[in-house]
Short mmCIF file of C-alpha atoms in Angstrom, two decimals:
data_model
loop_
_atom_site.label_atom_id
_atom_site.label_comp_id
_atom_site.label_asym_id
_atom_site.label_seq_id
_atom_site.Cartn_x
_atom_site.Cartn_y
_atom_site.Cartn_z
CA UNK G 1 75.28 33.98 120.61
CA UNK G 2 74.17 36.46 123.49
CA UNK G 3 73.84 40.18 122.46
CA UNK G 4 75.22 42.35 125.04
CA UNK G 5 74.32 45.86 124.41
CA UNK G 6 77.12 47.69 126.03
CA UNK G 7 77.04 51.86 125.93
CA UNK G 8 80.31 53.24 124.77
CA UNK G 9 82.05 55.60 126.53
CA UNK G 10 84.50 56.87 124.56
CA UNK G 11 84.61 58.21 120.81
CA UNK G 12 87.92 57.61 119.14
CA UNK G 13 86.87 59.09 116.08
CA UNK G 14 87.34 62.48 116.84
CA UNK G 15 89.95 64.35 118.47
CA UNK G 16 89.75 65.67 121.65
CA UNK G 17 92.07 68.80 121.22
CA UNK G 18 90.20 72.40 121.00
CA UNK G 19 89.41 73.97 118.05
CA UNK G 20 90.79 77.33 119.24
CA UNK G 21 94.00 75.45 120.46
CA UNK G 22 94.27 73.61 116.65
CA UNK G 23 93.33 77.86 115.18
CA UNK G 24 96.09 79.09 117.47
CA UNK G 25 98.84 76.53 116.61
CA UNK G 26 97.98 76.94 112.51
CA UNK G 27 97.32 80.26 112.64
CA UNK G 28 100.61 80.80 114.10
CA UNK G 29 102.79 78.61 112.05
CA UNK G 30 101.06 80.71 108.28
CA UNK G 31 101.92 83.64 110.22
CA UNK G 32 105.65 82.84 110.82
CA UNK G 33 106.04 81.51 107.17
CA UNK G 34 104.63 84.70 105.70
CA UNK G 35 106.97 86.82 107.95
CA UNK G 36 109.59 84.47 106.89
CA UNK G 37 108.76 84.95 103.45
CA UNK G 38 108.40 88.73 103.75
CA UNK G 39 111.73 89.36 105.09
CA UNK G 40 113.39 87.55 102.05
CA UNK G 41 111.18 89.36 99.90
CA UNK G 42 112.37 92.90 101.56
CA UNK G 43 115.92 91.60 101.46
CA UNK G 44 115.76 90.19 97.76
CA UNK G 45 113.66 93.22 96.42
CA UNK G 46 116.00 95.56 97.78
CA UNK G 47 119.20 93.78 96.25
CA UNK G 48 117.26 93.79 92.79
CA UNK G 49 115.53 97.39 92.30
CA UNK G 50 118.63 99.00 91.95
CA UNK G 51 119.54 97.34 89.05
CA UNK G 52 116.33 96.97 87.48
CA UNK G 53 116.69 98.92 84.04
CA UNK G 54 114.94 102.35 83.87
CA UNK G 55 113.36 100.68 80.47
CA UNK G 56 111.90 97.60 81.87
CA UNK G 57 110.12 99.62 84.58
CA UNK G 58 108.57 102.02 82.23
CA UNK G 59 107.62 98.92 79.94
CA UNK G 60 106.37 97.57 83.38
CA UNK G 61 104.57 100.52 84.46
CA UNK G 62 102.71 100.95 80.96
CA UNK G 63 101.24 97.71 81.33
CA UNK G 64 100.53 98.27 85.28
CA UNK G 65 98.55 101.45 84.46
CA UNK G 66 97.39 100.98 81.32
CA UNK G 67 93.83 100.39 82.99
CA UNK G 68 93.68 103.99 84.55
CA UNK G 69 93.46 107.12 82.42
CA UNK G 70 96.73 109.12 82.37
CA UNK G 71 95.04 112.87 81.85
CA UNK G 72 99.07 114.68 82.28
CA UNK G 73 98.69 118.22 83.41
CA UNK G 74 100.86 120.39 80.79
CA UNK G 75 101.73 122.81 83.19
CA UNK G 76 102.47 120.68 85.90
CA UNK G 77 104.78 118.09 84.02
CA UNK G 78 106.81 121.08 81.78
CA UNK G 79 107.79 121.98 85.92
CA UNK G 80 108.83 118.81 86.51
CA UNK G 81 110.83 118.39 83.12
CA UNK G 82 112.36 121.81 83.67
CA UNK G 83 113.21 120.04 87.39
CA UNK G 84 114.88 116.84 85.40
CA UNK G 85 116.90 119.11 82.87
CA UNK G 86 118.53 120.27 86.45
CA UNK G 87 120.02 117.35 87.20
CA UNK G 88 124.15 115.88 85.96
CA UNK G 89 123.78 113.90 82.62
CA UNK G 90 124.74 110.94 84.41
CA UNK G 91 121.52 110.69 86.58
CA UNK G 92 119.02 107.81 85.80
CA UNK G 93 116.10 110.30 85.63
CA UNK G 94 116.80 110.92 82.10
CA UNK G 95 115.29 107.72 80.93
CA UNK G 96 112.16 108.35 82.39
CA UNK G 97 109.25 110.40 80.68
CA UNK G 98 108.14 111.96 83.57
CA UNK G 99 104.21 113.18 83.64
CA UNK G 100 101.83 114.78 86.40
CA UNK G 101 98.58 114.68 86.66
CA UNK G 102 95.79 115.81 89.39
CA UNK G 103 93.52 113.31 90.80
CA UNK G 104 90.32 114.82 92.17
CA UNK G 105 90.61 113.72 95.84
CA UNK G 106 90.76 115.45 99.06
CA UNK G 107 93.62 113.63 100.05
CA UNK G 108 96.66 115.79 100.80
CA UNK G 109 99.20 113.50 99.22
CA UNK G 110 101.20 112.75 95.84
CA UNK G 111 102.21 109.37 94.74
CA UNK G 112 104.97 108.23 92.55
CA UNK G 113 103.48 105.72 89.85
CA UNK G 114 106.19 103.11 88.08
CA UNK G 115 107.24 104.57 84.34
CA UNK G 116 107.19 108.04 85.97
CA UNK G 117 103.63 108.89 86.15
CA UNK G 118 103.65 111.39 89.02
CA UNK G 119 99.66 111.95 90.30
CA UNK G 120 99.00 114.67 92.55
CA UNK G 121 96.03 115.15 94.39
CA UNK G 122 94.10 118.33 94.28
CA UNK G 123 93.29 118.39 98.30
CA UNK G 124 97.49 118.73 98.22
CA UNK G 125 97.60 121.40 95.32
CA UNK G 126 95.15 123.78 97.47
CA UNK G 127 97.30 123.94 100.03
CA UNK G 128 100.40 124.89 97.84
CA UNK G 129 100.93 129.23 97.96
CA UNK G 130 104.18 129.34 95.96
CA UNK G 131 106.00 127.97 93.03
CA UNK G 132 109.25 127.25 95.61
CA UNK G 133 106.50 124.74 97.89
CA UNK G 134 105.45 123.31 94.22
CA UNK G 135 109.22 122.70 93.63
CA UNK G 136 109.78 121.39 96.70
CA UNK G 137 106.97 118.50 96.17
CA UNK G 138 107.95 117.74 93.11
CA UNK G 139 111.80 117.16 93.77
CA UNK G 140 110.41 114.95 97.00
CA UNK G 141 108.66 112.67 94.50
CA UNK G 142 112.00 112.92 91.96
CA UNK G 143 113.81 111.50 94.81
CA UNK G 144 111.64 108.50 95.29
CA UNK G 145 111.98 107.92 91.77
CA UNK G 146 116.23 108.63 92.30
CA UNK G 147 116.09 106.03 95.02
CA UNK G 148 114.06 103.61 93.56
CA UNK G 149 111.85 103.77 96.89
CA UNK G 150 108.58 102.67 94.54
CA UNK G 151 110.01 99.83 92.93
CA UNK G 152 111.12 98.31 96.58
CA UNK G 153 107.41 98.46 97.86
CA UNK G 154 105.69 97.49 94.97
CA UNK G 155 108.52 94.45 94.44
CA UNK G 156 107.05 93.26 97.92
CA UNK G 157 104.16 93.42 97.48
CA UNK G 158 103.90 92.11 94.29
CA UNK G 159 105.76 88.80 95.85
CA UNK G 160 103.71 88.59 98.88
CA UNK G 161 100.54 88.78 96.30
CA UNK G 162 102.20 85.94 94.01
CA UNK G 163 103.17 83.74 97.06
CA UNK G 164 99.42 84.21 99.12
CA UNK G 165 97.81 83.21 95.74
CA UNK G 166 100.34 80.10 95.09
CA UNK G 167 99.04 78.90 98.56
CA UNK G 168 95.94 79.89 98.89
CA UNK G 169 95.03 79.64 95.37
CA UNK G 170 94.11 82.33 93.12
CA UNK G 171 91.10 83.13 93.06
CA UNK G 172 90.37 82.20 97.24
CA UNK G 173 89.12 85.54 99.18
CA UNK G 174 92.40 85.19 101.20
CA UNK G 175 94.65 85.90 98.53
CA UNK G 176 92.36 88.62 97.32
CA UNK G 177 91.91 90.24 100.84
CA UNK G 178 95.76 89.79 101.88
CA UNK G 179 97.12 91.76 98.65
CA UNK G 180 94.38 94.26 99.14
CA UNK G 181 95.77 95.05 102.72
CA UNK G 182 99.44 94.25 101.30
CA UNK G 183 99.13 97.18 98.45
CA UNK G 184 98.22 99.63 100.62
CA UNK G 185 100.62 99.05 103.37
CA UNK G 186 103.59 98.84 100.88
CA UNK G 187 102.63 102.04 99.20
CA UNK G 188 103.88 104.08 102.45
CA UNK G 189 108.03 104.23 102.52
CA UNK G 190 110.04 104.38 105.63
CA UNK G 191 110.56 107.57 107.31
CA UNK G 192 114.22 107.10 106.12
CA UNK G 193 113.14 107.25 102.67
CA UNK G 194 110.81 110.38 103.33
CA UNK G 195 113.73 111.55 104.60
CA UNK G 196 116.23 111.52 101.49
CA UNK G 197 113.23 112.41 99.40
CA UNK G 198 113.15 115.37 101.30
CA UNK G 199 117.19 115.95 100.55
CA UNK G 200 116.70 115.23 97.27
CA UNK G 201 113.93 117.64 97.18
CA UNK G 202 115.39 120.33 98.57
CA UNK G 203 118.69 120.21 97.07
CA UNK G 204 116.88 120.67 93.20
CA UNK G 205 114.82 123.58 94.96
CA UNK G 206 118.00 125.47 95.94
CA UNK G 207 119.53 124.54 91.98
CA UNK G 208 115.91 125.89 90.23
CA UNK G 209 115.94 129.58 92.51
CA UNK G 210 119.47 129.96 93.85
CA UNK G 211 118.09 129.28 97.94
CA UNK G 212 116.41 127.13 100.11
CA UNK G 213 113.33 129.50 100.29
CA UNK G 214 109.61 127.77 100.61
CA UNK G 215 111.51 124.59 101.71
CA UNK G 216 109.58 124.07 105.13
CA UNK G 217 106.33 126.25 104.09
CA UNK G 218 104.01 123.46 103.32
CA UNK G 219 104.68 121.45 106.73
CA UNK G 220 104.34 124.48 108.64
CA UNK G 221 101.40 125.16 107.23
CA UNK G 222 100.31 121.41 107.51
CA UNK G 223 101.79 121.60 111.13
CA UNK G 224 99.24 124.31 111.98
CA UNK G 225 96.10 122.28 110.34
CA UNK G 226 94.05 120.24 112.80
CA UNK G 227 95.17 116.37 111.74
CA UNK G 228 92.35 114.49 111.62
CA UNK G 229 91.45 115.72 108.29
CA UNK G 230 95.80 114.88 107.13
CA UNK G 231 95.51 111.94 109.28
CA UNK G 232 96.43 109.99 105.45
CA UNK G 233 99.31 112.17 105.30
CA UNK G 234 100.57 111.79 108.59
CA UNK G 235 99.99 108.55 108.94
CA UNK G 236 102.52 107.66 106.06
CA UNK G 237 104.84 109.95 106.06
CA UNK G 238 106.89 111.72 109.52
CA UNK G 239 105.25 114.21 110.96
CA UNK G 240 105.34 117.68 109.69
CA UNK G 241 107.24 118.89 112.47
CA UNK G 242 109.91 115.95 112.27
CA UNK G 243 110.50 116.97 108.61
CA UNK G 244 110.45 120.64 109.40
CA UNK G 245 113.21 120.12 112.04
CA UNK G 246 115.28 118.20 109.44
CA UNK G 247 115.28 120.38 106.47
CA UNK G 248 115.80 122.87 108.65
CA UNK G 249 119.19 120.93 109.83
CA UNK G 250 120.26 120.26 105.82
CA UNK G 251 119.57 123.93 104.99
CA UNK G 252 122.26 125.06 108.11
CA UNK G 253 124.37 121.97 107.06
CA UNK G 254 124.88 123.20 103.63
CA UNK G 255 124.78 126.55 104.27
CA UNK G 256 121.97 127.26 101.94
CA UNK G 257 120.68 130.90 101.87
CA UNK G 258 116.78 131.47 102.43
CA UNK G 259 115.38 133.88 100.24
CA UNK G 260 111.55 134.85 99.40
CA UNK G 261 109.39 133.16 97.78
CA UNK G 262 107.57 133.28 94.27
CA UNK G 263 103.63 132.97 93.89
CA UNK G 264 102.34 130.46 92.05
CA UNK G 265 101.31 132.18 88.59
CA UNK G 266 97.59 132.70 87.91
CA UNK G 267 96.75 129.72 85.87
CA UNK G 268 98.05 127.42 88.70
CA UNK G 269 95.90 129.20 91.47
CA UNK G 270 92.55 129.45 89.40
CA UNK G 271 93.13 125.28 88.77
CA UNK G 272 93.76 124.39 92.50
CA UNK G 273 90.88 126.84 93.54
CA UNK G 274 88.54 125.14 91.02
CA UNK G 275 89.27 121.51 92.09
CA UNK G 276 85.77 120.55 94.33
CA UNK N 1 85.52 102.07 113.31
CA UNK N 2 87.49 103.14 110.29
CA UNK N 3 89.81 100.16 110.36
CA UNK N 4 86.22 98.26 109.76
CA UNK N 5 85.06 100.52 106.76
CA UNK N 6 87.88 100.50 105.16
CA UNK N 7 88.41 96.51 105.67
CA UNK N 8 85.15 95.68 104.95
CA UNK N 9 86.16 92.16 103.37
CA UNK N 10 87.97 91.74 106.05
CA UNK N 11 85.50 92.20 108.88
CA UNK N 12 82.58 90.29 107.04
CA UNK N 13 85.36 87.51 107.25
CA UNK N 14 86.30 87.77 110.90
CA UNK N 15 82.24 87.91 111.90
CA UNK N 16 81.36 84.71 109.94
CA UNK N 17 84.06 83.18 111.22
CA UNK N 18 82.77 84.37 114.66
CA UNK N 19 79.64 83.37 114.16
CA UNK N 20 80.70 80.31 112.58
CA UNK N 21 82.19 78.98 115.96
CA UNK N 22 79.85 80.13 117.94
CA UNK N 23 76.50 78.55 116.29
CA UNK N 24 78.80 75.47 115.18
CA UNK N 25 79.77 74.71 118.57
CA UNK N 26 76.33 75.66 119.61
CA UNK N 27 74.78 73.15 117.03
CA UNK N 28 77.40 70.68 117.77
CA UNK N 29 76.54 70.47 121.38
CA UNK N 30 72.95 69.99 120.81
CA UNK N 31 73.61 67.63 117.81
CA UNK N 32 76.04 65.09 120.11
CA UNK N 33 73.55 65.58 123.07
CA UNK N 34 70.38 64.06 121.01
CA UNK N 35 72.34 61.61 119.62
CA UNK N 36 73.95 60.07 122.80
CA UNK N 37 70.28 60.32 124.59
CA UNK N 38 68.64 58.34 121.26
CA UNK N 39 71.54 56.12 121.03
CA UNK N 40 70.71 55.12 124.39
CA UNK N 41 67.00 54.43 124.25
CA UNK N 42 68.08 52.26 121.18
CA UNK N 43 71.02 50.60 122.69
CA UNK N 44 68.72 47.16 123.02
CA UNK N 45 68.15 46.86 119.27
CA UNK N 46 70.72 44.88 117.37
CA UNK N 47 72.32 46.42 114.43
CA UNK N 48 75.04 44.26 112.79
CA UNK N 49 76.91 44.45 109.07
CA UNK N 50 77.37 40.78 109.12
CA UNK N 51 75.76 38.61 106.06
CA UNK N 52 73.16 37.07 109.21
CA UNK N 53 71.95 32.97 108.21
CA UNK N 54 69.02 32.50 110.13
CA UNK N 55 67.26 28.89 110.75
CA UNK N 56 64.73 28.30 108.20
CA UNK N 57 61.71 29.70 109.20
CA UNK N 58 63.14 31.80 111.68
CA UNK N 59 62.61 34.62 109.36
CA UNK N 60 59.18 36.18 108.95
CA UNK N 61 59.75 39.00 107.06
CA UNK N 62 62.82 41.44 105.74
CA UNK N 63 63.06 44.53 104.23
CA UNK N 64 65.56 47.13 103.52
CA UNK N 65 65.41 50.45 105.77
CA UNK N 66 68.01 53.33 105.59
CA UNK N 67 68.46 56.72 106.75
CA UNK N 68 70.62 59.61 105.52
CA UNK N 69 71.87 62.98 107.27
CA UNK N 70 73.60 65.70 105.63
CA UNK N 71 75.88 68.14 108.13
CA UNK N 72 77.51 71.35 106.60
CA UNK N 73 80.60 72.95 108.09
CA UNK N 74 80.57 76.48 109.06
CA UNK N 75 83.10 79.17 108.06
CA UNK N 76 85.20 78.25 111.15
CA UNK N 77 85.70 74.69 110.07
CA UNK N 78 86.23 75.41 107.16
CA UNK N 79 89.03 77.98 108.23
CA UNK N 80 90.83 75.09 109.76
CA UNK N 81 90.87 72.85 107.01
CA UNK N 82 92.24 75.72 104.64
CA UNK N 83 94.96 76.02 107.14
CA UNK N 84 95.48 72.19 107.31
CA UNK N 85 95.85 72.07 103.83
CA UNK N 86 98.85 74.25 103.66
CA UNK N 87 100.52 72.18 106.41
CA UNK N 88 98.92 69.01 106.19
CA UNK N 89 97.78 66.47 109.15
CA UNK N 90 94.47 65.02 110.21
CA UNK N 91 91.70 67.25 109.17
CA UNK N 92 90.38 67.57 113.18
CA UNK N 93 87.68 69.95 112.00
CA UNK N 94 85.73 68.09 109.91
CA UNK N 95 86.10 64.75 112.06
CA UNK N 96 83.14 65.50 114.39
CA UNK N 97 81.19 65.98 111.11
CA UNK N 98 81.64 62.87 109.49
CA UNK N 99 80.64 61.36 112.94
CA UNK N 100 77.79 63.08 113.81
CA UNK N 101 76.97 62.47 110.14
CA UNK N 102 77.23 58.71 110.67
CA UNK N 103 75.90 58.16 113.89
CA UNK N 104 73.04 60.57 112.79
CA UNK N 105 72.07 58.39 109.62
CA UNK N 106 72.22 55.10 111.54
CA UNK N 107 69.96 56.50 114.34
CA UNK N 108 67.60 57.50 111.43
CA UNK N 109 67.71 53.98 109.76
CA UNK N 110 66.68 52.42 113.28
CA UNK N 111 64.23 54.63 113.90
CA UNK N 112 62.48 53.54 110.68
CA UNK N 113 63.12 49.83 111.29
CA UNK N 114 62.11 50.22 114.84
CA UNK N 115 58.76 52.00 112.99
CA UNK N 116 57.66 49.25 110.86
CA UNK N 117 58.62 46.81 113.53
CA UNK N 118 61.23 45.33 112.72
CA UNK N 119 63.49 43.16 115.45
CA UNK N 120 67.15 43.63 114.29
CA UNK N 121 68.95 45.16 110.97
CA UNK N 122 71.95 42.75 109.24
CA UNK N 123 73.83 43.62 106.46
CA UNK N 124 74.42 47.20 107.45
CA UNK N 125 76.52 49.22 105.04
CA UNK N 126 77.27 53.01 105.05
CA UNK N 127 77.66 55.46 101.85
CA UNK N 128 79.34 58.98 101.86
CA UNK N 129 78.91 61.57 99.65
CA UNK N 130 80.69 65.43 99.60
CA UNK N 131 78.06 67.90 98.48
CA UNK N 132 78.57 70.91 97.51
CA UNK N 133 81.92 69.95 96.52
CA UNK N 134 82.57 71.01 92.90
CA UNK N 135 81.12 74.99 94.55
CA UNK N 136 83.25 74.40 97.67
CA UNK N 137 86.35 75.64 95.16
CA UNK N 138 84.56 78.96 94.31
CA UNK N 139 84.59 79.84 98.18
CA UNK N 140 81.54 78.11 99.00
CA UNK N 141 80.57 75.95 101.88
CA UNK N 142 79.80 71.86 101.49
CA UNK N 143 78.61 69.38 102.94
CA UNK N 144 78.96 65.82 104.04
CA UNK N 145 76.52 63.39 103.46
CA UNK N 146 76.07 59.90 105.34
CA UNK N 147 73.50 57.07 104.06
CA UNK N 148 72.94 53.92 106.29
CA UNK N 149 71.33 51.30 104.80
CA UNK N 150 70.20 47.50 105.88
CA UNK N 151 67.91 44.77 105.69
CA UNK N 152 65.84 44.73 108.15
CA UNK N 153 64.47 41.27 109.62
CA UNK N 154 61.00 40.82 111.58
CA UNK N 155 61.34 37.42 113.46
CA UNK N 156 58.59 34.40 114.04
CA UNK N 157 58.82 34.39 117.82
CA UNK N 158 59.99 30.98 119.37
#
């Protein structure tokens, strides 16, 4: 037999399509499935969180936070119990133990923690002058709890964790690095839901002191401030002068009167001064 | 700049994936050049798996030969296989490795045979081996690993 060397040409054992073409097509097919699957979640968690129990989210929240130190401030949570005592017998804020504490951080923001642990952040208690701006914080956060707007982002985010680590696997960087970004995006609420916060807010200011006073004293102030240091702040909630403009229009709507304000007693001051 | 401090995970992702196609495509290139130059000078010596019968006495000497290469994927490979697992389909990634891997060890196993002069190689069979594998599921990268191997069969000349 006669050995012909002959050169092939051709190599059939790997595919001739580019790699960026094959990244494009794949990358774009996860992408649609985890919008897909984020939309359901959205739509499922917010047909559920209303009718999740006020028990089994403070059960849930204990075990959520029982890694981080809950240090309540006394003063701080007697204002917000005083706020709760406010409000009809019927309202689901009852069931809730409600505590505040101050986290040492620059920040000029508040969160509202699952199981009712409010945490305020000192760079936000400096900028409070009177106990009417205090008030009106604290009924903002009362109305995410009112609305369930916590539950709704955490739900997501929670499934979007769950569902990255089902396909990825759970321990893969991917899972770990999508529910990283996930958290922190679905920590912010809509401006819709800043906005009925705000409503809620103001409407237990004008119960505690009989007006609407120190409603719109904070964002004016926060207006005024240069943003890059409240870029946080702005960045997840409307901006000051949106929210200005509409408690302004739900003080004229209900015909609230504007009277002046109360200082924030001594003990408050000297603790917000102190804060690094 | 901020985006990139605060995603730091993220960014150290996105550059070794960047520099994962860039060097692998590099490499690549290189790799497929060499071999298609070498394959060439070698094209003349006759490599066959068959069981070969020779005449008696036709056979002078034979001994076995074999050469192994071991190719790792990069980050951007591997990126595309991760994704191919979720929808499934050929794995086109890694296909270029397992080929360069093969036609790599073979070129090595007739450049040793060619070395200690032998004629012709029968009886060639081919072995592959994952490395890396078992640490490939903590996020690490593997390997693939190709070994030729032959008898290789110096000839009395007629």
């Amino acid at each position: 037999m006669k050995y012909i060397a002959r050169e092939l040409t051709e190599n059939v054992n790997v595919s001739k399509s580019h790699p960026l073409a094959e990244l494009a097509w794949l990358a774009g097919g996860l992408l649609a499935v985890v919008a897909i699957l984020y939309l359901s979640l959205w739509w499922v968690a917010d047909r559920i969180v209303p009718r999740v129990p006020v028990q089994v989210e403070v059960w849930a929240g204990q075990q959520l936070m029982a890694r981080f130190p809950n240090r309540p401030d006394p003063q701080l949570t007697e204002r917000v119990r005083n706020l709760v005592r406010l409000l009809p017998a019927a309202s689901p804020l009852h069931r809730y133990d409600f505590t505040v504490s101050v986290m040492e951080q620059e920040t000029v923001n508040a969160l509202a923690l699952p199981g009712g642990r409010i945490v305020i952040f000192s760079g936000l208690l400096k900028q409070i002058e009177s106990e009417n701006e205090l008030t009106m914080i604290l009924g903002h956060e009362l109305g995410h709890y009112a609305h369930r707007d916590h539950l709704r982002g955490m739900g997501r985010g929670l499934g979007m964790t769950l569902a990255l680590a089902m396909l990825f696997g759970q321990h893969s960087q991917v899972a770990g690095m999508a529910s990283n970004l996930l958290i922190g995006m679905e920590m912010r609420y809509s401006q819709q839901q800043e906005k009925s916060a705000d409503a809620y807010g103001l409407d237990l200011l004008v119960q505690t002191y009989g007006h609407a006073g120190g409603a719109t004293d904070f964002f004016l102030r926060l207006a005024d401030q240069d943003e890059g240091k409240l870029a946080y702040l702005l960045a997840s909630h409307p901006h000051p002068q949106d929210r200005i403009a509409g408690l302004r229009k739900m003080i004229a709507r209900q015909g609230y009167a504007v009277g002046p304000t109360v200082p924030l007693p001594e003990t408050l001051v000297h603790q917000s001064r102190e804060c690094p | 700049m901020e985006f990139i401090v605060n995603h730091l995970d993220l960014s150290l992702f996105a550059v070794l994936v960047t520099v994962g196609y860039a060097a692998g495509t590099f490499a690549e290139r290189r790799h497929y050049a060499s071999i298609l130059s070498r394959e060439r000078a070698q094209r003349q010596f006759q490599v066959m798996n068959a069981e070969a019968y020779f005449a008696e006495g036709r056979v002078k000497n034979s001994f076995m030969v074999s050469g192994s290469a071991v190719i790792s994927i990069d980050y951007f490979k591997r990126l595309l296989a991760i994704l191919r697992n979720i929808f499934g389909g050929r794995v086109k990634a890694y296909e270029s490795l397992v080929d360069r891997a093969r036609r790599e060890a073979i070129l090595r196993m007739k450049e040793e045979a060619l070395t200690r002069g032998a004629d012709m190689v029968v009886n060639l069979r081919l072995e592959t081996a994952a490395i890396g594998n078992a640490a490939n599921r903590r996020g690490r990268i593997g390997s693939v690993e190709v070994l030729a191997y032959g008898t290789a069969v110096t000839l009395n000349k007629t």
